[in-house]
Amino acid sequence: MSKTSRLAIDVGGTFTDVVELIPGTGELRFDKVPTTPDAPTRGVMNAFAVARAPMADIGMFTHGTTLGLNALLTRTGARTAVIGTKGFRDVYLLGRTDRRTNYDITYRKPAALLERYDTYEVVERSRFDGTVHTPLDLEDARRVAALIAERGYRSVAVAFLHSYANPEHELRMRAVLAEVAPHVAVTLSHELSREYREYERTSTAVLDAYVKPIVRKYLHTLEGELAAGGFDGRFLMTRSGGGAMTAAAAREQPVSLILSGPAGGVIGAAALSRILGRPNLITIDMGGTSLDASLILDGEPVLYQGAEFEQLPINTPSLYIHTIGAGGGSIAWLDEAGGLQVGPQSAGAAPGPASYGRGGTAPTFTDAALALGYLGGETPLGGRLTLDAELAEKALQPVATALGMTVKTLARGIVRISNTKITGAVRAITVELGRDPQDFALLSFGGGGGLVAVDVARELGIPTVIVPPGQGAFSAFGMLMADVQYDFARTSVSPLAGLDPGAVDASYREMEREAEELLAAEGFGAERRTLVRSLDVRYAGQEHSVTVSFPVEAADMAEAVEASFARLHERQYGHTMDDPIEVTTLRLRAAGSVDKPALPLIAERTAGALGPEGTRAVYLSDDRPEVRYDLHTRESLLAGDVIEGPAVIAEHTATTVLHAGDTLRVGPYGELVISVHHETGEINR
């Protein structure tokens, strides 16, 4: 084996997905191993164990994990303090005064990450232009640092007013903390975001500090185990903005990992859209715990300059991904009114769905799919896990009895509720934003995506479903496509008409110098570096901006920016105005290009006819309790093969279901292209 071997590992709530690029042949191998929540690194090392190449022969390892996200969800992050400018102690806890749920009497504000007791202030003040109003009081800074050391904090976020314009006071505060409280992990807000809006910048710093000790410990342990196994290649982590970052960078800025879990799938979807010549895709990634929906427009993912976690802003670029609690492990339960609900609670990896035979007793979506006949015991998940139909029915029976229905009728209800929730997630990123789902194809992946994709497409009028090769581990495949990426920003609020091109260029060049140094230090030569300028523009008086490409070659910069802004504003909001236009932020995206794997072509069928390898009896309703669905194994399909529904396509990492009237064709790369039958009727519901 050679050092060209590459491995991507995506740790999910139930399974850890593995994709290996085989050198020489370009073959991609997809696999799964169980996630190990009690010992996260053990699951990763188990994933390395199923690779063909020994660790010493793997030149690049790309990793995605939900470790930071899970710490936030469960409020098990580090005990964190926040230090602000004197007079602005309450910036973080006050937040913004908006409320998005005016008419929801059940609304409760999400639990805070810290209390007012954990907020501190230091005498200092800079102005918005970077000039110093009040110098940093070093004696006061040492007093606060001593309190933080005395009270046992593991992490601290420093977020001074206007530090985006002048970071000197934050840097000096870090030096004081290093002297007085050396054991405390420190996050400086300006190192994460050089933008105005002090609440958003403070929130970003607090989130980073909250997960930093946990992520650092995990990466330190994992790097030690990798080194002991002989791995000495490049170690990358996927980030929320759609690229990758080195493990060393991730230790310092773990906030960039918080929403990175589903990013790999979106990166892979964008690459696949270009390969297949389908520029507009809706993606659904259904795993064991959740479902992530996103869009690919003109071959590119939708990027937002900021994100949120439970209404807490994260002021870093992030892919637009809508997540709901609908996965294979989603638990079916009865609410106080006796109504059937599915999720968001999940059986996770331990113990997992009842049918896994690992001690789980709660009925889940997976158990329902097995009871219906979508899944079967003859095709082990990941080649190792055989589902137990008796355990599934045993788990479903109590809820079925409570509702006065059969187990199979209940199972059909669980699947239909899940489909409705997923349809709602897709509507949220299309119809509710003025986009017609019929203008897209639906790209379905994840371990459970193929079970629901056709039903969701039919409900929304989407004509085509595409199931990529290795759908169950497709997010890990996308990680192999991720370039190392850095994002830089400088706040510069000024009228577009009065913008000084020389000053703008100077700001960009400062960011470019920093980017070039970072990429060079990580081994990327000039030929592998890409720097892209953009800027945020808005109508004067607006709160939020639109990001437009910087017109590098334009003779009149302002005129070109105004034209681009008008097109994008019309596209996003449906109108333009005559109001003055202003620039708020200058942005730079820097990327170090990694070699991209090519999807190999699969063979065409030259002899014999494609026939089913068996059948499955699928329950559709009480009057159609055992409808015959042809059973095919995806690994035996060849390019050009055609399958008419109803049919079940089982594979190593997932299962795809199509119904009567649907037609599947196998594409040249092994992708399944399903033409969805849209005649109204209950048969496919």
XYZ file of N, CA and C in Angstrom, residues 333-462:
390
model
N -43.896 7.085 20.848
C -44.443 7.215 22.204
C -45.817 7.880 22.141
N -46.538 7.800 23.243
C -47.868 8.402 23.327
C -47.804 9.653 24.189
N -48.375 10.745 23.672
C -48.373 11.987 24.437
C -49.481 11.954 25.485
N -49.648 13.074 26.208
C -50.612 13.113 27.309
C -52.043 12.931 26.835
N -52.295 13.244 25.565
C -53.642 13.074 25.024
C -53.832 11.693 24.401
N -52.810 10.841 24.490
C -52.901 9.500 23.922
C -52.612 9.456 22.441
N -52.046 10.539 21.887
C -51.712 10.577 20.469
C -50.332 10.006 20.211
N -50.158 9.376 19.055
C -48.883 8.764 18.684
C -47.898 9.833 18.228
N -46.703 9.812 18.795
C -45.618 10.712 18.412
C -44.382 9.888 18.063
N -43.523 10.468 17.224
C -42.271 9.801 16.863
C -41.138 10.807 17.019
N -40.190 10.507 17.934
C -39.075 11.406 18.184
C -39.525 12.641 18.945
N -38.624 13.596 19.198
C -37.221 13.573 18.782
C -36.321 12.683 19.635
N -36.875 12.092 20.702
C -36.051 11.197 21.509
C -35.554 10.036 20.644
N -34.320 9.608 20.917
C -33.732 8.540 20.100
C -33.121 7.468 20.984
N -33.176 6.249 20.501
C -32.525 5.140 21.209
C -31.016 5.173 21.031
N -30.545 5.978 20.075
C -29.110 6.164 19.886
C -28.381 4.883 19.567
N -27.092 4.850 19.935
C -26.265 3.668 19.672
C -26.321 2.681 20.828
N -26.574 3.180 22.013
C -26.631 2.323 23.188
C -27.879 2.676 23.984
N -28.913 1.814 24.004
C -28.864 0.447 23.470
C -29.242 0.337 21.993
N -29.807 1.378 21.391
C -30.255 1.290 20.007
C -31.662 0.744 19.904
N -32.206 0.662 18.682
C -33.533 0.076 18.477
C -33.628 -1.327 19.057
N -34.830 -1.719 19.423
C -35.027 -3.043 20.032
C -34.543 -4.151 19.121
N -34.743 -3.990 17.802
C -34.382 -5.048 16.852
C -32.878 -5.265 16.736
N -32.068 -4.365 17.310
C -30.614 -4.572 17.288
C -30.181 -5.675 18.251
N -31.054 -5.992 19.209
C -30.710 -7.044 20.154
C -29.644 -6.649 21.156
N -29.581 -5.358 21.479
C -28.566 -4.887 22.426
C -29.190 -4.421 23.740
N -30.405 -4.864 23.995
C -31.057 -4.517 25.247
C -32.072 -3.406 25.153
N -32.236 -2.801 23.977
C -33.223 -1.753 23.815
C -34.634 -2.310 23.851
N -35.550 -1.562 24.461
C -36.940 -2.024 24.546
C -37.925 -1.006 23.976
N -37.477 0.209 23.708
C -38.374 1.242 23.187
C -38.609 1.021 21.695
N -39.860 1.180 21.223
C -40.149 1.004 19.795
C -39.610 2.188 18.991
N -38.953 1.919 17.872
C -38.339 2.974 17.071
C -38.770 2.877 15.610
N -38.373 3.879 14.835
C -38.644 3.870 13.395
C -38.054 2.625 12.743
N -36.852 2.247 13.119
C -36.219 1.055 12.539
C -37.041 -0.189 12.825
N -37.540 -0.313 14.045
C -38.374 -1.466 14.388
C -39.649 -1.473 13.545
N -40.228 -0.296 13.316
C -41.433 -0.200 12.491
C -41.138 -0.593 11.048
N -40.001 -0.120 10.501
C -39.639 -0.458 9.121
C -39.399 -1.950 8.968
N -38.855 -2.577 10.011
C -38.654 -4.029 9.978
C -39.990 -4.755 10.038
N -40.904 -4.299 10.888
C -42.216 -4.929 11.003
C -43.018 -4.819 9.711
N -42.849 -3.710 8.977
C -43.567 -3.534 7.704
C -43.027 -4.426 6.598
N -41.730 -4.801 6.708
C -41.108 -5.585 5.646
C -40.136 -4.790 4.796
N -39.974 -3.497 5.087
C -38.974 -2.707 4.357
C -37.575 -3.253 4.606
N -37.313 -3.590 5.854
C -36.029 -4.175 6.242
C -36.213 -5.658 6.490
N -35.121 -6.398 6.433
C -35.194 -7.837 6.659
C -33.960 -8.343 7.370
N -34.072 -9.487 7.961
C -32.953 -10.065 8.691
C -31.915 -10.721 7.812
N -32.234 -10.893 6.507
C -31.290 -11.606 5.644
C -30.143 -10.734 5.160
N -30.239 -9.399 5.359
C -29.169 -8.494 4.929
C -28.675 -7.726 6.148
N -27.629 -8.190 6.816
C -27.135 -7.526 8.027
C -26.684 -6.098 7.739
N -27.009 -5.171 8.651
C -26.562 -3.791 8.517
C -25.057 -3.730 8.707
N -24.381 -3.068 7.758
C -22.932 -2.991 7.829
C -22.275 -4.348 7.735
N -23.035 -5.354 7.281
C -22.478 -6.688 7.150
C -22.335 -7.430 8.465
N -22.762 -6.798 9.577
C -22.499 -7.397 10.889
C -23.731 -7.501 11.782
N -24.661 -6.531 11.648
C -25.785 -6.447 12.577
C -27.049 -7.010 11.933
N -27.506 -8.158 12.435
C -28.723 -8.789 11.933
C -29.903 -8.345 12.790
N -30.929 -7.820 12.130
C -32.100 -7.326 12.845
C -32.992 -8.480 13.290
N -33.610 -8.320 14.446
C -34.460 -9.355 15.038
C -35.917 -8.883 14.987
N -36.718 -9.506 14.107
C -38.111 -9.098 13.919
C -38.949 -9.362 15.167
N -38.659 -10.417 15.892
C -39.432 -10.720 17.096
C -39.237 -9.641 18.163
N -38.011 -9.183 18.321
C -37.752 -8.118 19.298
C -38.423 -6.820 18.877
N -38.459 -6.561 17.574
C -39.130 -5.352 17.078
C -40.613 -5.396 17.405
N -41.262 -6.500 17.123
C -42.701 -6.610 17.381
C -43.002 -6.562 18.878
N -42.111 -7.140 19.674
C -42.298 -7.110 21.127
C -42.246 -5.670 21.645
N -41.358 -4.864 21.080
C -41.251 -3.464 21.507
C -42.454 -2.656 21.052
N -42.982 -2.955 19.870
C -44.112 -2.213 19.325
C -45.439 -2.587 19.987
N -45.540 -3.787 20.512
C -46.814 -4.314 20.991
C -47.477 -3.461 22.071
N -46.757 -2.980 23.107
C -47.450 -2.201 24.146
C -48.129 -0.943 23.617
N -47.468 -0.230 22.696
C -48.074 0.971 22.131
C -49.259 0.594 21.258
N -49.116 -0.500 20.485
C -50.222 -0.952 19.636
C -51.432 -1.319 20.482
N -51.193 -2.011 21.591
C -52.292 -2.402 22.485
C -52.984 -1.168 23.064
N -52.180 -0.186 23.465
C -52.750 1.032 24.041
C -53.624 1.776 23.040
N -53.290 1.666 21.764
C -54.056 2.354 20.727
C -55.142 1.477 20.118
N -55.207 0.210 20.543
C -56.222 -0.700 20.029
C -56.018 -1.059 18.568
N -54.773 -1.261 18.167
C -54.488 -1.607 16.773
C -53.446 -2.710 16.722
N -53.258 -3.282 15.532
C -52.259 -4.328 15.368
C -50.869 -3.707 15.318
N -49.861 -4.537 15.517
C -48.470 -4.069 15.463
C -48.145 -3.487 14.096
N -48.612 -4.134 13.033
C -48.286 -3.655 11.683
C -49.006 -2.343 11.365
N -50.235 -2.198 11.856
C -50.928 -0.920 11.653
C -50.189 0.198 12.379
N -49.719 -0.085 13.590
C -48.923 0.890 14.324
C -47.640 1.219 13.561
N -46.972 0.202 13.050
C -45.721 0.419 12.315
C -45.953 1.330 11.113
N -47.066 1.090 10.400
C -47.389 1.958 9.260
C -47.601 3.395 9.731
N -48.248 3.578 10.879
C -48.463 4.914 11.416
C -47.161 5.601 11.796
N -46.236 4.845 12.383
C -44.936 5.417 12.763
C -44.196 5.917 11.527
N -44.187 5.124 10.470
C -43.491 5.518 9.245
C -44.165 6.736 8.617
N -45.505 6.760 8.626
C -46.206 7.892 8.017
C -45.963 9.186 8.799
N -45.925 9.094 10.123
C -45.634 10.288 10.925
C -44.221 10.792 10.624
N -43.271 9.881 10.541
C -41.896 10.273 10.210
C -41.840 10.925 8.839
N -42.537 10.334 7.859
C -42.557 10.919 6.520
C -43.131 12.333 6.534
N -44.178 12.538 7.334
C -44.789 13.864 7.418
C -43.819 14.876 8.009
N -43.097 14.479 9.057
C -42.112 15.374 9.657
C -40.999 15.712 8.668
N -40.547 14.716 7.917
C -39.471 14.946 6.951
C -39.958 15.827 5.809
N -41.185 15.591 5.369
C -41.775 16.449 4.334
C -41.816 17.893 4.822
N -42.165 18.090 6.096
C -42.182 19.437 6.658
C -40.805 20.071 6.664
N -39.766 19.274 6.937
C -38.400 19.803 6.922
C -38.006 20.254 5.525
N -38.396 19.481 4.512
C -38.078 19.857 3.132
C -38.872 21.100 2.729
N -40.122 21.181 3.139
C -40.920 22.376 2.846
C -40.289 23.619 3.476
N -39.715 23.446 4.666
C -39.130 24.595 5.367
C -37.976 25.213 4.593
N -37.236 24.418 3.827
C -36.087 24.961 3.093
C -36.424 25.236 1.628
N -37.675 24.952 1.230
C -38.066 25.212 -0.164
C -39.316 26.088 -0.213
N -40.479 25.514 -0.014
C -41.746 26.229 -0.163
C -41.788 27.476 0.724
N -41.366 27.338 1.972
C -41.444 28.463 2.900
C -40.443 29.568 2.570
N -39.486 29.277 1.693
C -38.528 30.284 1.251
C -38.747 30.668 -0.208
N -39.920 30.287 -0.748
C -40.266 30.699 -2.099
C -39.704 29.832 -3.203
N -39.254 28.625 -2.874
C -38.709 27.727 -3.891
C -39.668 26.565 -4.112
N -39.798 26.138 -5.363
C -40.703 25.053 -5.730
C -39.936 23.732 -5.699
N -40.322 22.785 -4.850
C -39.614 21.496 -4.794
C -39.572 20.774 -6.138
N -40.553 21.029 -6.996
C -40.579 20.347 -8.284
C -39.437 20.774 -9.204
N -38.749 21.857 -8.852
C -37.605 22.305 -9.644
C -36.315 21.589 -9.256
N -36.403 20.672 -8.295
C -35.221 19.989 -7.776
C -35.370 18.474 -7.947
N -34.233 17.783 -7.871
C -34.233 16.348 -7.621
C -33.924 16.151 -6.142
N -34.397 15.052 -5.580
C -34.173 14.764 -4.162
C -33.023 13.771 -4.037
N -31.938 14.203 -3.422
C -30.794 13.327 -3.174
C -30.916 12.780 -1.763
N -31.033 11.466 -1.656
C -31.296 10.828 -0.376
C -30.098 9.983 0.032
N -29.668 10.148 1.292
C -28.575 9.317 1.786
C -28.695 9.182 3.296
N -27.720 8.562 3.909
C -27.825 8.196 5.317
C -28.435 6.810 5.427
N -28.287 6.207 6.586
C -28.760 4.838 6.762
C -30.243 4.661 6.549
N -31.063 5.724 6.807
C -32.511 5.590 6.670
C -33.113 6.351 5.522
N -32.315 7.132 4.796
C -32.864 7.989 3.751
C -33.628 7.257 2.676
N -33.095 6.105 2.241
C -33.734 5.351 1.169
C -35.077 4.762 1.544
N -35.381 4.682 2.844
C -36.665 4.132 3.287
C -37.801 5.131 3.124
N -37.466 6.414 3.107
C -38.510 7.451 3.118
C -38.498 8.337 1.881
N -37.428 8.300 1.097
C -37.223 9.309 0.051
C -38.346 9.351 -0.973
N -38.777 8.198 -1.465
C -39.803 8.183 -2.509
C -41.125 8.732 -1.983
N -41.491 8.392 -0.767
C -42.737 8.908 -0.188
C -42.685 10.423 -0.031
N -41.543 10.943 0.430
C -41.392 12.388 0.600
C -41.453 13.088 -0.749
N -40.781 12.531 -1.740
C -40.791 13.128 -3.080
C -42.202 13.138 -3.656
N -42.931 12.062 -3.466
C -44.293 11.985 -4.000
C -45.189 13.045 -3.354
N -45.037 13.226 -2.058
C -45.861 14.189 -1.339
C -45.619 15.619 -1.826
N -44.375 15.915 -2.220
C -44.009 17.276 -2.605
C -43.972 17.482 -4.121
N -44.295 16.447 -4.880
C -44.296 16.584 -6.325
C -42.913 16.592 -6.944
N -41.911 16.127 -6.215
C -40.542 16.060 -6.742
C -40.469 14.897 -7.728
